[in-house]
Coordinates of C-alpha atoms in Angstrom, one line a residue:
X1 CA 6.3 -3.6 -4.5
X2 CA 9.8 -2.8 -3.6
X3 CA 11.4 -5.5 -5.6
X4 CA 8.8 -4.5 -8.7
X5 CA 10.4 -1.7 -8.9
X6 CA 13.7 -2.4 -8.8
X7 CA 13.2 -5.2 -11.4
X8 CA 11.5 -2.0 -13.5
X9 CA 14.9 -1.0 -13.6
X10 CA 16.4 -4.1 -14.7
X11 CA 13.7 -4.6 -17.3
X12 CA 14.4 -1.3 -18.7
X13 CA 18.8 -1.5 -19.2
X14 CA 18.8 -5.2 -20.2
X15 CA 15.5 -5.0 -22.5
X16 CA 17.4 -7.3 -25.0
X17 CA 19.3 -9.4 -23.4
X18 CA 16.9 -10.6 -20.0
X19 CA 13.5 -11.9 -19.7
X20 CA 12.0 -11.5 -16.5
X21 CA 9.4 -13.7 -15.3
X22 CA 7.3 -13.3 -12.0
X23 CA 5.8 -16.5 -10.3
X24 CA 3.2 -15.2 -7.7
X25 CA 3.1 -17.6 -5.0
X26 CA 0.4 -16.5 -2.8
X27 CA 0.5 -16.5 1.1
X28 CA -3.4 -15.2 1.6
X29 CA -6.5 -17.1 -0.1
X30 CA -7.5 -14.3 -2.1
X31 CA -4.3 -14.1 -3.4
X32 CA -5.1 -17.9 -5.2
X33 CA -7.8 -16.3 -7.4
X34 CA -6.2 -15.2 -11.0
X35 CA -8.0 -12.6 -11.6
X36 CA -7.3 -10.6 -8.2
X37 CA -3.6 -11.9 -9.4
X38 CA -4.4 -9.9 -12.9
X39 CA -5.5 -6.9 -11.1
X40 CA -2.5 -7.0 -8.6
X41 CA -0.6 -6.9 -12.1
X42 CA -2.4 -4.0 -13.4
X43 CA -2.3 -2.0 -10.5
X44 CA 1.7 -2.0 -10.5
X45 CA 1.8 -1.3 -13.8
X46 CA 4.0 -5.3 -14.4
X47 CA 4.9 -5.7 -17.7
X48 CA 6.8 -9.0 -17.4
X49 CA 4.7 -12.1 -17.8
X50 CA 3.9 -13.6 -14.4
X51 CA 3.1 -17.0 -13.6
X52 CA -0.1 -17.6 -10.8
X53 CA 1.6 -20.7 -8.6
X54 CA -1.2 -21.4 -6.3
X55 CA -0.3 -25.0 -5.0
X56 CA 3.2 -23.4 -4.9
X57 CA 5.1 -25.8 -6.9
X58 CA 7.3 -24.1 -8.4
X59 CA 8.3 -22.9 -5.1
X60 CA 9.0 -25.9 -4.2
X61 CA 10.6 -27.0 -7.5
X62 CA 13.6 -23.8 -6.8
X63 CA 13.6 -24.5 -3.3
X64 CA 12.1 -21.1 -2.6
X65 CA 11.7 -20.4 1.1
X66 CA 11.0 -16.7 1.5
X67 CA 9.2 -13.8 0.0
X68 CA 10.8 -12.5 -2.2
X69 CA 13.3 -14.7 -4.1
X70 CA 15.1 -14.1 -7.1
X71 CA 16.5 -17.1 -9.5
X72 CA 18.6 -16.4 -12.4
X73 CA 18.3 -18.8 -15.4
X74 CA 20.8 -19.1 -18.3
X75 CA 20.2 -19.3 -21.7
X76 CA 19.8 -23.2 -21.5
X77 CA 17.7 -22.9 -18.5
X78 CA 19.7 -23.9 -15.7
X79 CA 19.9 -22.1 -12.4
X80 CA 23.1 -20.1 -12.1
X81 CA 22.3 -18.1 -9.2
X82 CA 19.5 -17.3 -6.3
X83 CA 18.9 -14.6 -3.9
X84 CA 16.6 -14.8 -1.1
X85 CA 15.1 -11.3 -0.1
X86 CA 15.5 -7.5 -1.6
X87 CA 18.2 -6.7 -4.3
X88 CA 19.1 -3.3 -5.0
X89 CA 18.9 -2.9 -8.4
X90 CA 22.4 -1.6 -9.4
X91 CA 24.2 -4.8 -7.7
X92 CA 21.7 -6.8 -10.1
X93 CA 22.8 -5.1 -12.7
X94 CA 26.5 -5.8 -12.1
X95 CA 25.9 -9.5 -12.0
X96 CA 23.7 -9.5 -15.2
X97 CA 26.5 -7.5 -17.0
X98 CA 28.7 -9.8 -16.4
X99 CA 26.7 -12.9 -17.2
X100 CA 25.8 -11.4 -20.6
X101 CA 29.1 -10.7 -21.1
X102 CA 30.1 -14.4 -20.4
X103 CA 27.2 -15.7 -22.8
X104 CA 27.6 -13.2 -25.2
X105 CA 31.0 -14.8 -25.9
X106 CA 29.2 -18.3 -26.5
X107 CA 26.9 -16.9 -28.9
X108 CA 23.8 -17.8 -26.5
X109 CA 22.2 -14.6 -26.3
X110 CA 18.9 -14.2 -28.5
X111 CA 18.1 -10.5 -29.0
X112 CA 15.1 -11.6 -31.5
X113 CA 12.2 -8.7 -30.9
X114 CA 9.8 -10.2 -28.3
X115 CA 6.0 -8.9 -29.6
X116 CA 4.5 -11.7 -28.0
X117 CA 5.0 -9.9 -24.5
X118 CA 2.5 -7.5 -24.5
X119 CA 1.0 -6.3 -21.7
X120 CA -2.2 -6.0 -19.4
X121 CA -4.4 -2.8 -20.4
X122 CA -4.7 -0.3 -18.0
X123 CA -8.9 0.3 -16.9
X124 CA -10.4 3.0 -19.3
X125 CA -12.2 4.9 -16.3
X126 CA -11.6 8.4 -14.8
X127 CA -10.1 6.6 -11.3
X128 CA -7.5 3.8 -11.4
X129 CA -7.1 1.6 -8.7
X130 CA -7.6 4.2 -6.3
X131 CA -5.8 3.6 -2.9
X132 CA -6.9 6.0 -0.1
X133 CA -9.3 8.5 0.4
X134 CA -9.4 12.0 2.6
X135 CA -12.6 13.9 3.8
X136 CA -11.6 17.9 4.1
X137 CA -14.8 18.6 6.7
X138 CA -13.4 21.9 6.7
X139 CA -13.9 23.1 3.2
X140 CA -16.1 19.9 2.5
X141 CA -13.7 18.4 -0.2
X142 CA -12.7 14.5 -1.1
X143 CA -9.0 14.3 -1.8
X144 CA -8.8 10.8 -3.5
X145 CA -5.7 8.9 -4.4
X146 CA -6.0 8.0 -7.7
X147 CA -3.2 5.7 -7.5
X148 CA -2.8 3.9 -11.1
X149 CA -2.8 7.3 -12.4
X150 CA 0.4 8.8 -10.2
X151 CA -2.4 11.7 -9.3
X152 CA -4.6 13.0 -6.9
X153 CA -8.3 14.0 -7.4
X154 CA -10.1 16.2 -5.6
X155 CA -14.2 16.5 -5.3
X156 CA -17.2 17.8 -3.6
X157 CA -18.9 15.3 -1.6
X158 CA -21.4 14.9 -4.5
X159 CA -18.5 14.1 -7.0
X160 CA -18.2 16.9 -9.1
X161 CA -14.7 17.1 -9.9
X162 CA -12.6 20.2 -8.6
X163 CA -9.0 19.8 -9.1
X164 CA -6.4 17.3 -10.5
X165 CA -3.0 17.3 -8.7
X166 CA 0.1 15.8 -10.6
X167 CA 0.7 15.5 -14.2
X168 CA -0.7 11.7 -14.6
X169 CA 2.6 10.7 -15.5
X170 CA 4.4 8.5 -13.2
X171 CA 7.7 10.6 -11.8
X172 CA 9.6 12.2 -9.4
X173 CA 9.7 15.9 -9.6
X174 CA 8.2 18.8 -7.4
X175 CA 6.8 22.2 -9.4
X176 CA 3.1 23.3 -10.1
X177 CA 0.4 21.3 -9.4
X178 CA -0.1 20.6 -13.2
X179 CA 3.5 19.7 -14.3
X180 CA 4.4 17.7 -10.7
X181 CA 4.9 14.1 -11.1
X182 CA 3.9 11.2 -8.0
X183 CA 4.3 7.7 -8.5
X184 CA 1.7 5.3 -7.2
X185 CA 0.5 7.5 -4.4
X186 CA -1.6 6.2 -1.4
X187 CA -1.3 7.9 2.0
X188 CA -3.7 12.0 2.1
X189 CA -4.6 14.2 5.2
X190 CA -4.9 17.5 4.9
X191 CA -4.9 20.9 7.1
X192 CA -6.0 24.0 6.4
X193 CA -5.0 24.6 2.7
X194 CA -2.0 22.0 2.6
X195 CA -2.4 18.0 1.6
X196 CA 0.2 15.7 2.5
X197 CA 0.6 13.0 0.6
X198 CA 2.7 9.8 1.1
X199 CA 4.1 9.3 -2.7
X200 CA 4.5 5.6 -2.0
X201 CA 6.1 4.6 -5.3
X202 CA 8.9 7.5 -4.8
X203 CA 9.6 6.4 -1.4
X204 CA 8.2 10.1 -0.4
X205 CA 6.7 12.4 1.6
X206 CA 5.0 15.3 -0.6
X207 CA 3.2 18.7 0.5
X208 CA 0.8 20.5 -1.5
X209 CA 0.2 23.9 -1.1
X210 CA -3.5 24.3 -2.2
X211 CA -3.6 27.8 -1.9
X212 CA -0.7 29.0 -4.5
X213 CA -0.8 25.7 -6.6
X214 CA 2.6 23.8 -5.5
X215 CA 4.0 20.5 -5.2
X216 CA 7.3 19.7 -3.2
X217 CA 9.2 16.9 -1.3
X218 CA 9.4 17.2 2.8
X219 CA 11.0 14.1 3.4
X220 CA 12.4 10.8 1.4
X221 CA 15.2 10.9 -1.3
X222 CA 13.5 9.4 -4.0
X223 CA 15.4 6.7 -3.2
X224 CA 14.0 3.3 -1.4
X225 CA 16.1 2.5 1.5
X226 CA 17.6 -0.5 2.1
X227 CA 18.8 -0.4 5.7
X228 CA 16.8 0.5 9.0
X229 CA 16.9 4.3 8.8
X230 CA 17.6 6.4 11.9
X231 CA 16.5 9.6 13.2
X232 CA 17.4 12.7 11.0
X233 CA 16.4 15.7 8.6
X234 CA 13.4 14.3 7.0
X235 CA 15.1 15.1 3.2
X236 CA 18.0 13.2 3.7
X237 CA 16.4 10.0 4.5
X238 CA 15.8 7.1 2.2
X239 CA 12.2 5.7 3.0
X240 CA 11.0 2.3 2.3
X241 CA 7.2 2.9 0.9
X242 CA 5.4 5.1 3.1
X243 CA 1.3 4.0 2.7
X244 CA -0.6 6.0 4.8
X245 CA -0.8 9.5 6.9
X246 CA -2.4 10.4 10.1
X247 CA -1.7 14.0 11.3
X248 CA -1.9 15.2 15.6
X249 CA -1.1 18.6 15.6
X250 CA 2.7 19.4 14.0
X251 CA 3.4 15.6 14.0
X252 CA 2.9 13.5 10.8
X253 CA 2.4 9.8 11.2
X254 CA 3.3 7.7 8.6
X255 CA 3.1 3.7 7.9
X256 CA 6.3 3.2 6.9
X257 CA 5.2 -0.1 5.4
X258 CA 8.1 -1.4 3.9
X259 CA 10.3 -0.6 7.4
X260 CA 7.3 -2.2 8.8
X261 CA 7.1 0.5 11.6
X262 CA 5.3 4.0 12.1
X263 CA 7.7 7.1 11.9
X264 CA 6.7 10.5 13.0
X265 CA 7.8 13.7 11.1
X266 CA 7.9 17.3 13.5
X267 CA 6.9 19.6 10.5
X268 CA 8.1 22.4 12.3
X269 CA 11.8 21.4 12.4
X270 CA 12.2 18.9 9.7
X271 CA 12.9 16.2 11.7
X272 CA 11.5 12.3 11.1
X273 CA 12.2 9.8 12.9
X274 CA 11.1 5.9 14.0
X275 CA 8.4 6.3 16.3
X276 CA 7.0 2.2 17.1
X277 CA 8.2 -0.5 15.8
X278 CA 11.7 -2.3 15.9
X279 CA 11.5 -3.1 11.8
X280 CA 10.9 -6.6 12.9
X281 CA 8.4 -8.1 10.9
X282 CA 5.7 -9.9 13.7
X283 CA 2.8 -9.1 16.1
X284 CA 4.6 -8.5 18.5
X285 CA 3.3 -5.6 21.2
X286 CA 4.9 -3.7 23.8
X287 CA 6.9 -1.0 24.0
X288 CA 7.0 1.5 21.1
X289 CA 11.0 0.7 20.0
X290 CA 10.4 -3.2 20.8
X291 CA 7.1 -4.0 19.2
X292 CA 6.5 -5.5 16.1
X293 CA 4.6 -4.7 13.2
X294 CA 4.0 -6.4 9.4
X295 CA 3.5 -3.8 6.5
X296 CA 1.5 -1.5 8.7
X297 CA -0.8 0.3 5.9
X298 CA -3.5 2.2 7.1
X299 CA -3.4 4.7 10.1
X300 CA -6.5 6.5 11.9
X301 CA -6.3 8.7 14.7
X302 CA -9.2 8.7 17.5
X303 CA -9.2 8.7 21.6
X304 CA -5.7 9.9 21.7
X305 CA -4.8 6.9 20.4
X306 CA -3.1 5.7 16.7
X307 CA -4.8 3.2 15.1
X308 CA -3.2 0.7 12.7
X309 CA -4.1 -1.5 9.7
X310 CA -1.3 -3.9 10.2
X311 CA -1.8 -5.7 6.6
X312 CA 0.6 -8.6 6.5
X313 CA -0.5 -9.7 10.1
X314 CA -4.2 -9.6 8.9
X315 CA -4.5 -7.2 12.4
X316 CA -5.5 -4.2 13.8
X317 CA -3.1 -2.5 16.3
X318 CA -3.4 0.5 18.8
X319 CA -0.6 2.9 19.4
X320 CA -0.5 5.4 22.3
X321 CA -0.1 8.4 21.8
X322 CA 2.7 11.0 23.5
X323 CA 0.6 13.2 26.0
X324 CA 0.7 15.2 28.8
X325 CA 0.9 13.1 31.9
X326 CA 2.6 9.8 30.2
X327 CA 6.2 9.0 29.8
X328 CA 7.8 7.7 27.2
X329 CA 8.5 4.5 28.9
X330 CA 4.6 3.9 29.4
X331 CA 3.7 4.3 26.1
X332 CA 2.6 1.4 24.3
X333 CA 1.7 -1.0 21.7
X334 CA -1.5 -3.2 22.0
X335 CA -3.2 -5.7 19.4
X336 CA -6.8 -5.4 19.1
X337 CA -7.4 -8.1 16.7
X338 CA -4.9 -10.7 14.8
X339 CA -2.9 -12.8 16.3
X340 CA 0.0 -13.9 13.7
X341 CA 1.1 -14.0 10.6
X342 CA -0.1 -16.6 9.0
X343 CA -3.8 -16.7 11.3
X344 CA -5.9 -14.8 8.9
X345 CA -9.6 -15.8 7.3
X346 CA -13.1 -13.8 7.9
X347 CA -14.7 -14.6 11.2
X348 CA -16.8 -12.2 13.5
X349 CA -15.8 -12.2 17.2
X350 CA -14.3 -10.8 20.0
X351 CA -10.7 -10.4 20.2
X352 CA -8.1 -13.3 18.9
X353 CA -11.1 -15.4 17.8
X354 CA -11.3 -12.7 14.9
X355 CA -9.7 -12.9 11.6
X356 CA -9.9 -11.0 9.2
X357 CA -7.3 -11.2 5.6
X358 CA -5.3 -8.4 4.9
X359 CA -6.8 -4.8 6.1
X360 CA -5.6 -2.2 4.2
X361 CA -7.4 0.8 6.0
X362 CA -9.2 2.0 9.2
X363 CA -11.4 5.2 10.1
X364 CA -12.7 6.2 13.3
X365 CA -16.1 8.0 14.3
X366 CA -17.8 8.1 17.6
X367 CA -15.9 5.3 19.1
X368 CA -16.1 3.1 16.4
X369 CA -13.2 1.8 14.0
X370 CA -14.3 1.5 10.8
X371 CA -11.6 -1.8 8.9
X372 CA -10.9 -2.2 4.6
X373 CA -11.2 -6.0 5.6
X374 CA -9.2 -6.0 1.8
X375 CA -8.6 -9.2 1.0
X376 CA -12.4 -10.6 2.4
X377 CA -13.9 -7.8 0.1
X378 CA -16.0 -6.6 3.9
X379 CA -16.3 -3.2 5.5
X380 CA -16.4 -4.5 9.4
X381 CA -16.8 -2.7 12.3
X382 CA -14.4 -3.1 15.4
X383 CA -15.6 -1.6 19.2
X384 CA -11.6 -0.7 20.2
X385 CA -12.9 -0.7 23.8
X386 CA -14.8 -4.5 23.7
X387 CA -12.2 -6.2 20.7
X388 CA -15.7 -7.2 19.0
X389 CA -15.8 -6.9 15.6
X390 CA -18.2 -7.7 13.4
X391 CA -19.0 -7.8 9.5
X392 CA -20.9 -4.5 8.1
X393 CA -20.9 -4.2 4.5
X394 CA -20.2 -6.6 1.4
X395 CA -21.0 -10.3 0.5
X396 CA -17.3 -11.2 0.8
X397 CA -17.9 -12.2 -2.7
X398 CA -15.8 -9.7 -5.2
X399 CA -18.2 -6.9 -7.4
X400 CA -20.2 -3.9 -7.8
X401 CA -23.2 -3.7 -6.1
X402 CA -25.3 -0.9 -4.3
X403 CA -27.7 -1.4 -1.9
X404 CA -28.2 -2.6 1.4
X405 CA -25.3 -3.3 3.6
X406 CA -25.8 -7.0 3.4
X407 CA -25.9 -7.3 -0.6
X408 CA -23.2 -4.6 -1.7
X409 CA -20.2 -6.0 -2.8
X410 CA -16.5 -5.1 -3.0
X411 CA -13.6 -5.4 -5.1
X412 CA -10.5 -5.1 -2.4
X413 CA -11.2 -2.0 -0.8
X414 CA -8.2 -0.1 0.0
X415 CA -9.3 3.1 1.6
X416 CA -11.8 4.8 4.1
X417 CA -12.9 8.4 4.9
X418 CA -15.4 9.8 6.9
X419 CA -17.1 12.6 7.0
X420 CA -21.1 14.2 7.3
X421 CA -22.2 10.9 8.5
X422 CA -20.7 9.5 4.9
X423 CA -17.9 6.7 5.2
X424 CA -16.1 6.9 1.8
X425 CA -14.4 3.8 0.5
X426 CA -11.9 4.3 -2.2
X427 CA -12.9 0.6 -3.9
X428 CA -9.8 -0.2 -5.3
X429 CA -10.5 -3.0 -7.8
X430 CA -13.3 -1.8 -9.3
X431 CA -11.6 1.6 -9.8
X432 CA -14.6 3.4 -7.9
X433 CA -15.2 5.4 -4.7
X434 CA -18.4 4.2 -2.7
X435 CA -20.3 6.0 -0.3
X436 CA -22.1 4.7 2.9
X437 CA -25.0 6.2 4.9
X438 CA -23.2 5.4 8.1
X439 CA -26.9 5.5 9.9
X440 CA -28.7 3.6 6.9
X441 CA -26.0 1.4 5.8
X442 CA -27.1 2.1 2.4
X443 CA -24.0 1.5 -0.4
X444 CA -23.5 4.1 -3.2
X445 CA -21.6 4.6 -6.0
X446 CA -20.3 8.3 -6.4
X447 CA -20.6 9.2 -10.2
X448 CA -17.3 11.5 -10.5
X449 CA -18.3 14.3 -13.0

């Protein structure tokens, strides 16, 4: 998502002069399939074409050996240049000037119209691709992220539609709850009368104050950060897409899924800092500043403990918890499921004989974590205590079905909530929120109205 949106950027300056052409060159199996490839497209709003290279060889035609790479083609069609890894857009820039400049002067630059790049509709439905969901038990409320629309929609638990927060427009600015703008936005817990919100696509942290009907920014630049961040007031630092939010008392958790570690925000002093993880991409465990996570993306909070949907290890972690009686030393990292990076698949189990393909989410309720098993299209069930983990809801084939636990189906399921014995999953793909009897195991789908 990171590079996406810096190539936005490129896209947008050198609309004339550049085609730019994405090859998706999958590392999961679901990721093989081109419609989930279409929807992936969709849901980041791409408007470049984008070429599925499931046998990977074009990869191996460039000489591609990490995620993401960059090649820059001429006007004949000859590589010029390659970059390995993250490119802030402005540097780019500077090299395309000058390499329009230099072609330019040859006469090889074709700035013909191009109407035969049109791209993918967006879904005609009230919810887009909606990434996370939040039960308020409090004032029984469903804050949903409905992420393809840059807004955030808020329900009673029998759908009836309450409030819309953020213009719809994808942006970057604070104000009223109407005329504020968010930009894909994942990440919702709220307290009391104010949501938090992890405005993922503006590298943000945003605050709603429910009560008088205001949006503004508590930490994040706007800008996405290209450098391990250190501790420091929460408004000066650049974040690296924030995904999801778990709140313990005045301290916010957040995935910092593009740092690939979990910060923590005092929101009494304005301070954020790292709080596990090295920014080293792995499985690693251990203690908090040495341990390892990959695009952690999905946090739930339960037995003093942080729980973690580590996404690109295809793994669920546990973080402990500061508390009275532990030092900071003892603290800890432990892996309940997953054991690498590349070890994914969908198998029941016990511990490292479980795999499971990309978790996007977790929930906790009476002992039991609750995993978005994304990329398998499951709802499973993990016993933190025991490691077992077993499959609860969906065929692992993708769709729309209600029913029993054994024939719903799922379409990448990005986000769970629970709350009055409901678990609410925020089905991603098929731009719906379902609702789960957590006693019946009966699958609904919530009519928003």
């Amino acid at each position: 998502m990171h590079l996406l949106s810096q190539l936005g950027k490129v896209e947008h300056e050198f609309a004339n002069e550049v085609i730019v052409i994405g090859v998706h060159s999958p590392k999961f199996p679901a990721e093989h399939d081109d419609e989930n490839v279409r929807q992936a497209v969709r849901r980041y709003g791409i408007t470049h074409p984008v070429v599925n290279d499931p046998q990977l060889r074009l990869w191996r035609q460039y000489g591609v050996n990490a995620w993401p790479t960059i090649a820059i083609l001429d006007p004949r069609g000859y590589v010029v240049g390659a970059q390995a890894g993250e490119v802030p857009a402005d540097r780019l820039a500077a090299v395309l000037r000058q390499l329009i400049r230099e072609y330019d002067a040859q006469g090889l630059i074709d700035r013909q119209p191009r109407d035969w790049l049109q791209p993918e509709p967006q879904p005609d439905s009230l919810l887009a691709f909606p990434g996370k969901v939040f039960f308020d038990s409090v004032h029984q409320r469903l804050f949903i992220a409905d992420t393809g629309h840059h807004r955030i929609v808020v329900t009673d638990p029998t759908g009836h539609v309450q409030q819309m927060i953020g213009s719809g427009i994808a942006g970057f600015n604070d104000g009223t709850v109407e005329t504020a703008a968010f930009s894909h936005p994942y990440g919702l817990v709220v307290q009391d009368q104010t949501l938090y919100v992890a405005d993922t696509g503006n590298h943000a942290i945003r605050r709603v104050d429910l009560d008088h009907g205001t949006v503004e920014t508590i930490a994040g630049t706007g800008q996405l950060g290209f450098t391990y961040a250190s501790a420091g007031p929460a408004r000066e630092r650049d974040l690296r897409s924030p995904w999801a939010l778990a709140l313990d008392g005045t301290t916010l958790y957040i995935a910092m899924a593009g740092m690939h570690q979990i910060w923590a925000l005092d929101l009494v002093s304005g301070m954020l800092r790292p709080y596990a993880g090295s920014g080293m991409e792995g499985i690693q465990g251990g203690p908090l500043e040495r341990a390892w996570f990959a695009q952690p993306s999905g946090l739930a909070l339960g037995n003093d403990v942080l729980y973690v949907a580590d996404s690109e290890a295809s793994a669920i972690r546990a973080v402990d918890l500061p508390r009275v009686g532990k030092a900071p030393r003892d603290l800890l990292v432990h892996r309940l499921v997953g054991v690498g990076l590349f070890d994914f698949g969908d198998r029941d189990g016990t511990g490292d004989a479980v795999r499971l393909q990309h978790p996007l989410d977790v929930a906790w309720q009476a002992g039991t974590l609750y995993v978005a098993d994304s990329y398998n299209n499951k709802i499973k069930r993990l016993d933190p205590i025991t490691r077992e983990c077993r499959s609860w809801l969906g065929t692992g084939q993708p769709g729309l079905q209600d029913g029993p636990a054994d024939n719903a189906t799922f379409w990448e399921p990005g986000g769970l909530a629970v709350g009055n014995g409901v678990l609410y999953i925020a089905d991603t793909n098929n731009h719906a929120i379902r609702t789960v009897h957590l006693q019946t195991g009966m699958v609904q789908t919530l009519v928003l109205r």
